Coordinates of N, CA and C in Angstrom, one line a residue:
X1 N -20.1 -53.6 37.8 CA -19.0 -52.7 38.2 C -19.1 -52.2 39.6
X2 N -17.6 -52.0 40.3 CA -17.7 -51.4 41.4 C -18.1 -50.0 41.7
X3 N -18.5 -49.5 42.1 CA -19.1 -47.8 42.3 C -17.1 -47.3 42.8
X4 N -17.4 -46.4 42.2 CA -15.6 -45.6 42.8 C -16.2 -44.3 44.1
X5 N -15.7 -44.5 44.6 CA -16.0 -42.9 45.8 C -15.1 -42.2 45.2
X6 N -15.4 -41.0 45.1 CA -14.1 -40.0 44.3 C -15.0 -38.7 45.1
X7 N -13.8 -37.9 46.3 CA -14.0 -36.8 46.6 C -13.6 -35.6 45.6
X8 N -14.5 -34.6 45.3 CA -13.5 -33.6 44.5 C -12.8 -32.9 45.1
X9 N -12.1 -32.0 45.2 CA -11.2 -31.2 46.1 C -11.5 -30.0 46.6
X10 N -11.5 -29.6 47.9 CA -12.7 -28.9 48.7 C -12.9 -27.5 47.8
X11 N -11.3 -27.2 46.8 CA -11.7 -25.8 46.0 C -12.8 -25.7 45.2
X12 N -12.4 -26.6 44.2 CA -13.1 -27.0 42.8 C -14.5 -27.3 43.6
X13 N -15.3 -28.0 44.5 CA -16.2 -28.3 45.0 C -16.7 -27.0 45.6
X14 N -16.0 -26.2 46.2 CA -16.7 -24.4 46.3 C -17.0 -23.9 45.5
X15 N -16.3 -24.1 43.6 CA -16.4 -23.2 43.0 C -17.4 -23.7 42.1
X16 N -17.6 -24.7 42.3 CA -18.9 -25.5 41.2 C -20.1 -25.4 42.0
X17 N -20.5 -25.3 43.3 CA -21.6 -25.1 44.1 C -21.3 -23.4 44.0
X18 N -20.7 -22.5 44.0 CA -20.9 -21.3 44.0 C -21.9 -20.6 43.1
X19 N -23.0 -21.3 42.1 CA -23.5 -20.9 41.1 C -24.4 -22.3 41.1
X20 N -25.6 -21.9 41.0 CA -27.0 -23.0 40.7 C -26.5 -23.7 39.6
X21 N -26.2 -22.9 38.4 CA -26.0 -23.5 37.2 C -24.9 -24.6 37.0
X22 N -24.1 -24.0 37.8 CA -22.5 -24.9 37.8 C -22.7 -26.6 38.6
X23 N -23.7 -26.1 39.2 CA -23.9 -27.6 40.1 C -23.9 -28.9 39.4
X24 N -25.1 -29.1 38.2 CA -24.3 -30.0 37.4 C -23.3 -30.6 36.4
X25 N -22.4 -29.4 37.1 CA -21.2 -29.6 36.1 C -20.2 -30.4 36.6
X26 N -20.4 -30.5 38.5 CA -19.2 -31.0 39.4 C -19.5 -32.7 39.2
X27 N -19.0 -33.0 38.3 CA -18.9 -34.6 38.2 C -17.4 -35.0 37.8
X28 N -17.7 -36.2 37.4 CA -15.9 -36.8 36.7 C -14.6 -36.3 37.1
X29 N -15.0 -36.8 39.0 CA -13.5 -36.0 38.9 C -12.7 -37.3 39.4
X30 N -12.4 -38.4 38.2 CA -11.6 -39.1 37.9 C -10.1 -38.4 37.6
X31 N -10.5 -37.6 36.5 CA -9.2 -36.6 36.6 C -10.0 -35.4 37.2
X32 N -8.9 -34.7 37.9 CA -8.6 -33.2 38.4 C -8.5 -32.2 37.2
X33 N -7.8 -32.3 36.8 CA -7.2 -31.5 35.6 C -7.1 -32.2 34.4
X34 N -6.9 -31.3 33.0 CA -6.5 -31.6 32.0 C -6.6 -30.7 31.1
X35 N -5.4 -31.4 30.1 CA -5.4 -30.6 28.8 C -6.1 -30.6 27.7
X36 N -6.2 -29.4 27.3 CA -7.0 -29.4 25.6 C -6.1 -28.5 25.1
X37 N -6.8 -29.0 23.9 CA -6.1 -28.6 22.6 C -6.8 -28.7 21.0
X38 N -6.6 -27.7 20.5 CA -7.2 -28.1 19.2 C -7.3 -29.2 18.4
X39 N -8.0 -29.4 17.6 CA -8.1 -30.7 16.9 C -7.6 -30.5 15.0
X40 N -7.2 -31.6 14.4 CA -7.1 -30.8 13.0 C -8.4 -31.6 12.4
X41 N -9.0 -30.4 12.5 CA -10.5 -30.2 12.1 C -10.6 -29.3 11.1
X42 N -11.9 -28.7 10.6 CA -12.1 -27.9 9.3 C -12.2 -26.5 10.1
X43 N -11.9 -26.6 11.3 CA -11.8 -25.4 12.3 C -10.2 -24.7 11.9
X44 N -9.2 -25.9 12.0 CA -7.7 -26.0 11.8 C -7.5 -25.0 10.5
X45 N -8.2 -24.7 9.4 CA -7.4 -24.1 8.2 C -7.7 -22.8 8.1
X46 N -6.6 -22.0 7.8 CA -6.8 -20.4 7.6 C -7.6 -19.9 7.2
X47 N -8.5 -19.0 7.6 CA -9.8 -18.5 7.2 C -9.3 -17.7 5.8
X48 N -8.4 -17.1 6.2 CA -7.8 -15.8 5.0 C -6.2 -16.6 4.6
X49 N -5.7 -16.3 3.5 CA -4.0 -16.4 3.2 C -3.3 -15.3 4.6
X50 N -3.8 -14.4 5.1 CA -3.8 -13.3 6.0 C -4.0 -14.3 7.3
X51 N -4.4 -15.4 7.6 CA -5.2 -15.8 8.7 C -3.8 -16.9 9.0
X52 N -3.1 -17.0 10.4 CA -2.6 -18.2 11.1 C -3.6 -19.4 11.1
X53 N -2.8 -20.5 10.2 CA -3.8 -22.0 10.9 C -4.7 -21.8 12.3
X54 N -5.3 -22.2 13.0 CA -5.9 -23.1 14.2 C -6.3 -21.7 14.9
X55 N -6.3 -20.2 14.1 CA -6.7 -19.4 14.7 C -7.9 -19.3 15.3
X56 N -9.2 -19.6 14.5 CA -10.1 -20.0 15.2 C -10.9 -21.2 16.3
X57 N -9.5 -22.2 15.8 CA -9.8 -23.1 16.9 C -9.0 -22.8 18.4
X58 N -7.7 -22.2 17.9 CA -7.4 -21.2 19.1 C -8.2 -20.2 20.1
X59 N -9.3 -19.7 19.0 CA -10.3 -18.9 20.2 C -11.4 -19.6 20.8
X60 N -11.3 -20.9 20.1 CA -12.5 -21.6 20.9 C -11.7 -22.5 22.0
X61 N -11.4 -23.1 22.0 CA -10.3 -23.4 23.1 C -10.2 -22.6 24.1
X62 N -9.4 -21.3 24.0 CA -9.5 -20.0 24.8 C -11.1 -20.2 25.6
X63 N -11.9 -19.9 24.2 CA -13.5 -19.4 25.1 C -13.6 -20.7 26.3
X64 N -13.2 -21.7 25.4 CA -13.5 -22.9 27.0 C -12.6 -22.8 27.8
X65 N -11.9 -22.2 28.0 CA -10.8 -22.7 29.5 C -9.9 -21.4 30.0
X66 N -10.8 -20.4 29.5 CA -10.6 -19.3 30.6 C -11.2 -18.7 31.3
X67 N -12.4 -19.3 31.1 CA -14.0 -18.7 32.1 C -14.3 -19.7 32.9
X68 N -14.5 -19.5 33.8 CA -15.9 -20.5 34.8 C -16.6 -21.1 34.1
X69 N -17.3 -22.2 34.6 CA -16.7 -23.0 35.6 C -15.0 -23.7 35.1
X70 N -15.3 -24.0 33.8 CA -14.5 -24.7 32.8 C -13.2 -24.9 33.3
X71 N -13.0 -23.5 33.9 CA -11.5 -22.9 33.6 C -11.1 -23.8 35.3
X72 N -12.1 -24.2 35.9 CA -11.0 -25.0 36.7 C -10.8 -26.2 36.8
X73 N -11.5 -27.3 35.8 CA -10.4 -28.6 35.3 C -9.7 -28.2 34.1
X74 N -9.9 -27.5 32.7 CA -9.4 -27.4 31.9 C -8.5 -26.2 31.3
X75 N -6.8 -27.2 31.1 CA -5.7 -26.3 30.9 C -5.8 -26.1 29.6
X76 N -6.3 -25.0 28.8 CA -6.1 -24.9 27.3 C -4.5 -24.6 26.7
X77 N -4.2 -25.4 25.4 CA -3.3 -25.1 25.2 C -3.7 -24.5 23.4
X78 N -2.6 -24.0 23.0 CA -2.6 -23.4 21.5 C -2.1 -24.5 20.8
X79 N -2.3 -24.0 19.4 CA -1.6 -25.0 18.7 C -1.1 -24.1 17.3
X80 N -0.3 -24.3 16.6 CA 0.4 -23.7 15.5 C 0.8 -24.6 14.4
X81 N 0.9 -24.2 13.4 CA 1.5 -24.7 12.2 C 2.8 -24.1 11.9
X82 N 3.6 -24.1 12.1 CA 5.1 -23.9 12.1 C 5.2 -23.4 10.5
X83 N 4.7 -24.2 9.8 CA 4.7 -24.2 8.0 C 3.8 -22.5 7.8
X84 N 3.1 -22.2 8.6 CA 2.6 -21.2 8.6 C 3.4 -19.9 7.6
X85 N 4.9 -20.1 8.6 CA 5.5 -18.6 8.0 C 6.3 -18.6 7.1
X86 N 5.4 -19.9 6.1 CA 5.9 -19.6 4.3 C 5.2 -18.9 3.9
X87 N 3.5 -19.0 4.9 CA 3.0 -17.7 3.8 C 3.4 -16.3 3.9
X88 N 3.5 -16.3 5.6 CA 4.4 -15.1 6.2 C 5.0 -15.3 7.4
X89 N 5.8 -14.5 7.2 CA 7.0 -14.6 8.2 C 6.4 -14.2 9.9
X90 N 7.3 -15.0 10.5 CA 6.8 -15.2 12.2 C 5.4 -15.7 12.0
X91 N 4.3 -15.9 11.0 CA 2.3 -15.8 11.2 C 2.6 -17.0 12.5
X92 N 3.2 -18.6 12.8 CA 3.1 -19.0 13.5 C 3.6 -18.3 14.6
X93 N 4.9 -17.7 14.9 CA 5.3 -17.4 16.3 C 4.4 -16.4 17.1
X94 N 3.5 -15.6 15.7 CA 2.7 -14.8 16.6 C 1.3 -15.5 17.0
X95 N 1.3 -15.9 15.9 CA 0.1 -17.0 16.6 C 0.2 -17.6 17.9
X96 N 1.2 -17.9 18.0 CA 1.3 -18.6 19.4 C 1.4 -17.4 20.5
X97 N 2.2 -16.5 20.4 CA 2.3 -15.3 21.4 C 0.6 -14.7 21.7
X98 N -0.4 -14.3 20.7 CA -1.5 -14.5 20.9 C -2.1 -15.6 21.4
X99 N -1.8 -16.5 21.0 CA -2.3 -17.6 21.9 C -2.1 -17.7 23.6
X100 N -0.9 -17.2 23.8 CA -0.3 -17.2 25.0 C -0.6 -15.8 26.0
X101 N -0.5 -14.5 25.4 CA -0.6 -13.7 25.5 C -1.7 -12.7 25.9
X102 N -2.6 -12.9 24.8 CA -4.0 -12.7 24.6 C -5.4 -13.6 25.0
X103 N -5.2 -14.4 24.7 CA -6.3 -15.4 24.7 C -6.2 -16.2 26.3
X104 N -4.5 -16.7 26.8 CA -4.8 -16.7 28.1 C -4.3 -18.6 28.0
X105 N -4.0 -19.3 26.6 CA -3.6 -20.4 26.7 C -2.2 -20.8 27.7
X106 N -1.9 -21.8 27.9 CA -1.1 -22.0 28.6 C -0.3 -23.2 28.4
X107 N 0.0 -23.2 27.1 CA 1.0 -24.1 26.6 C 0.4 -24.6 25.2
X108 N 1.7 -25.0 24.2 CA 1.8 -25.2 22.9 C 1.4 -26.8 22.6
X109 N 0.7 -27.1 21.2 CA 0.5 -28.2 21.2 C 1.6 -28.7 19.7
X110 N 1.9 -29.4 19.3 CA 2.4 -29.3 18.0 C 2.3 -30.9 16.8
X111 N 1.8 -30.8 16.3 CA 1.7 -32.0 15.0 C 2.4 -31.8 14.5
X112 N 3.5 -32.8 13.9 CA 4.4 -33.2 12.9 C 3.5 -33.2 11.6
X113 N 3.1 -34.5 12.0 CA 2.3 -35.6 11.2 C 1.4 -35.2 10.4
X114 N 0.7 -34.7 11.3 CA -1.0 -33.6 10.6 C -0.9 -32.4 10.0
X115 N 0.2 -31.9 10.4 CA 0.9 -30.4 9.5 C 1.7 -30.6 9.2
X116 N 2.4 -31.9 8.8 CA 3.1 -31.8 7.5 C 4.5 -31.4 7.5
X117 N 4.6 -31.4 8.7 CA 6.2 -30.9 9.0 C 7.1 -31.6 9.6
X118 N 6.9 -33.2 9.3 CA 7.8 -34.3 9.8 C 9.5 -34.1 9.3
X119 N 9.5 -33.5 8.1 CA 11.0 -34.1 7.5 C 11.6 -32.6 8.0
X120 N 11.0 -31.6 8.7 CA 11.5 -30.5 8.8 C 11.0 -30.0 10.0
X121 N 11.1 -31.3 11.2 CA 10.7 -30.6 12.7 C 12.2 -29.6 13.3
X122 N 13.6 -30.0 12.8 CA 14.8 -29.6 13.0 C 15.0 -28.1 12.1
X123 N 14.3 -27.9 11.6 CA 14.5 -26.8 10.8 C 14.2 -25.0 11.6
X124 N 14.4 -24.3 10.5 CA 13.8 -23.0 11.3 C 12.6 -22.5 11.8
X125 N 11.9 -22.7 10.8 CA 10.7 -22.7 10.7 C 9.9 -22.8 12.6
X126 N 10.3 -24.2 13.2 CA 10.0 -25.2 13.8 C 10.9 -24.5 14.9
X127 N 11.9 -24.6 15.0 CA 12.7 -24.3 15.7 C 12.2 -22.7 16.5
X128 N 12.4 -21.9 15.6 CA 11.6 -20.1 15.8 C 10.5 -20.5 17.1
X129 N 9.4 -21.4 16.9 CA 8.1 -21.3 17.5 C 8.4 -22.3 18.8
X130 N 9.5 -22.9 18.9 CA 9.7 -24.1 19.7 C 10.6 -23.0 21.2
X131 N 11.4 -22.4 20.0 CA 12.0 -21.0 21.2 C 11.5 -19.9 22.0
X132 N 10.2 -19.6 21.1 CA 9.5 -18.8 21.7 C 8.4 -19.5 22.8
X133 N 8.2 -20.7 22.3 CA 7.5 -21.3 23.8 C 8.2 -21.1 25.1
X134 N 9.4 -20.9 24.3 CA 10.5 -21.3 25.5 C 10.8 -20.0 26.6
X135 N 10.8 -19.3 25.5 CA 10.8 -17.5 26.1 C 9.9 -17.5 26.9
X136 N 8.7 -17.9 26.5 CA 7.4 -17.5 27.0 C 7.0 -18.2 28.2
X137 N 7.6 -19.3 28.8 CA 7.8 -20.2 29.6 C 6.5 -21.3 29.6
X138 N 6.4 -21.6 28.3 CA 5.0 -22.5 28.5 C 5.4 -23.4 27.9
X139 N 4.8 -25.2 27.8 CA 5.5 -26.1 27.8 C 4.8 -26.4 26.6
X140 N 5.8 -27.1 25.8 CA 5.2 -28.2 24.0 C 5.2 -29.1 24.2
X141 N 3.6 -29.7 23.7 CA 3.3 -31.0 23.5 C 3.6 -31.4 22.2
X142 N 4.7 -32.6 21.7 CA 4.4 -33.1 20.5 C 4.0 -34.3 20.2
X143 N 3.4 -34.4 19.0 CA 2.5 -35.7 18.8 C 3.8 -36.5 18.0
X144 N 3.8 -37.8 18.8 CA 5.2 -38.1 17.8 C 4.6 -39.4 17.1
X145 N 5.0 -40.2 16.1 CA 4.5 -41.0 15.3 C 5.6 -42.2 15.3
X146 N 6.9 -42.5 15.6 CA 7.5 -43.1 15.9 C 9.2 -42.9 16.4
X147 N 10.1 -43.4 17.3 CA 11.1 -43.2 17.4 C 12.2 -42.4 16.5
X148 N 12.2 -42.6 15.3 CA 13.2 -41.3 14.3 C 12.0 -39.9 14.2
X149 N 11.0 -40.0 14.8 CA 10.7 -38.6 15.0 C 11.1 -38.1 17.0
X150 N 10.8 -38.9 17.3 CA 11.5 -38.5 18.8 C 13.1 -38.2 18.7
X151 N 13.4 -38.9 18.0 CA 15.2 -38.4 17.8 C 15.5 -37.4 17.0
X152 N 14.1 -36.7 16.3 CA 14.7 -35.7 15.3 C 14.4 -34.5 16.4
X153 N 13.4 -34.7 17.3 CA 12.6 -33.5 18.1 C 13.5 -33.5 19.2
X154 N 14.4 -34.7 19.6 CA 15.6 -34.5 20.6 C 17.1 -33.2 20.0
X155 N 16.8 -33.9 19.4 CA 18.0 -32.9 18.4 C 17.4 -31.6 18.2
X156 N 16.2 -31.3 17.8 CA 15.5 -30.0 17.7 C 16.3 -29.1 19.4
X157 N 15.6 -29.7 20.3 CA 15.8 -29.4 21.7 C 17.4 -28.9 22.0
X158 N 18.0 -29.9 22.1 CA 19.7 -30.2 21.8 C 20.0 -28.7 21.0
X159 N 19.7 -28.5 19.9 CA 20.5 -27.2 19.2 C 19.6 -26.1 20.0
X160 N 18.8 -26.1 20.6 CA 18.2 -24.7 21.1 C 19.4 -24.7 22.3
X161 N 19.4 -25.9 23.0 CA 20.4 -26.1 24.6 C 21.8 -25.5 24.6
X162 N 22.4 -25.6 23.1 CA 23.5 -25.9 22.6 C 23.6 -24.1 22.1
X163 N 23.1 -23.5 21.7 CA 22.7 -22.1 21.0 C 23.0 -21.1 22.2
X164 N 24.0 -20.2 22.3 CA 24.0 -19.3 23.4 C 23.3 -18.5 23.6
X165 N 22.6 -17.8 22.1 CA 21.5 -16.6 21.8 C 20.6 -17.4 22.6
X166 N 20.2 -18.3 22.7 CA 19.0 -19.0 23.4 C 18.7 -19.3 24.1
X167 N 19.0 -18.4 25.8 CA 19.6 -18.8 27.2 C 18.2 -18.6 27.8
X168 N 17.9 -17.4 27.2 CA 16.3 -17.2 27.8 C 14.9 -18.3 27.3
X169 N 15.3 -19.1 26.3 CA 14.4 -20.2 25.7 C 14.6 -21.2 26.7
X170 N 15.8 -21.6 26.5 CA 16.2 -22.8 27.6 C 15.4 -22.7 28.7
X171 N 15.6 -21.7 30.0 CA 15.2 -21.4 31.1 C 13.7 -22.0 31.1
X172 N 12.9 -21.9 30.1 CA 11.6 -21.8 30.1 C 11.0 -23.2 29.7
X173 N 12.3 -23.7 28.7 CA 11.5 -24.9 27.5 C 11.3 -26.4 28.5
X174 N 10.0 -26.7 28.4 CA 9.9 -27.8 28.9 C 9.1 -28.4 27.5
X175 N 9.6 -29.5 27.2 CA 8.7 -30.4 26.2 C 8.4 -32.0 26.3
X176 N 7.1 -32.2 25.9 CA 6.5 -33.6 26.3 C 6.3 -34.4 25.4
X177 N 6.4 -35.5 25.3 CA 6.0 -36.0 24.0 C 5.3 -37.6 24.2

């Protein structure tokens, strides 16, 4: 293999030499940046019937990518179970407002597939937490599994666009998929 020359960028290279410790951290800067996000892990499930899904993987995420050095390639984002607020009402929207709020994340992650909420991404449930990203001006990643889920998550979008109560979601909603 060829060797790659890869400058890092004169910030990130002040801020990783600014600290003995950090010095072996300034490597791989193949990528600049990137995102994390929780995983559905045995981290992923409610500690309490009282407890939001991914809450403690939400603070571990947080702990990594709001402190030094971490915090300047890695964008943490939150993640929610929409299905959440059968057990109670809003537990996902607040979960994510904590997420966003509190802990310092910087955008939503969202599984259909893995939380169970494919036949009901267009629903309210889904919808509620998709709007509040939107409020909140931070962007949703969703994991899609094939084309009639991209078309149901288009339509999800569509009725927030279409919704006049939802002028301040709009402004904000950016989503990726």
């Amino acid at each position: 293999f060829e060797p790659i020359g890869i400058t890092p960028s004169d910030f990130a290279n002040r801020c990783f030499n600014s600290h003995k410790s950090w010095e072996r951290l300034n490597h791989g800067w193949l990528v600049d940046r990137t995102v994390v996000f929780p995983y559905t892990d045995d981290y992923s499930k409610p500690e309490s019937a009282e407890a939001p899904s991914f809450k403690v993987s939400n603070d571990k995420i947080a702990g990594w990518t709001t402190r030094a050095p971490h915090s300047i390639r890695l964008i943490g984002f939150a993640r929610v179970d929409p299905m959440d607020a059968t057990r109670h009402k809003d537990m996902a929207v607040q979960e994510l407002e904590r997420g966003v709020q509190v802990l310092g994340l910087r955008g939503l992650k969202l599984h259909p597939l893995a939380q169970l909420f494919l036949d009901s991404i267009e629903g309210e449930l889904t919808r509620n937490v998709v709007k509040r990203a939107g409020e909140l001006g931070v962007p949703v990643i969703f994991d899609t599994r094939n084309i009639s889920t991209v078309l149901r998550i288009k339509a999800l979008v569509e009725s927030i666009r279409n919704d006049p109560e939802c002028g301040t979601a709009m402004k904000g909603l950016r989503v990726i998929l």
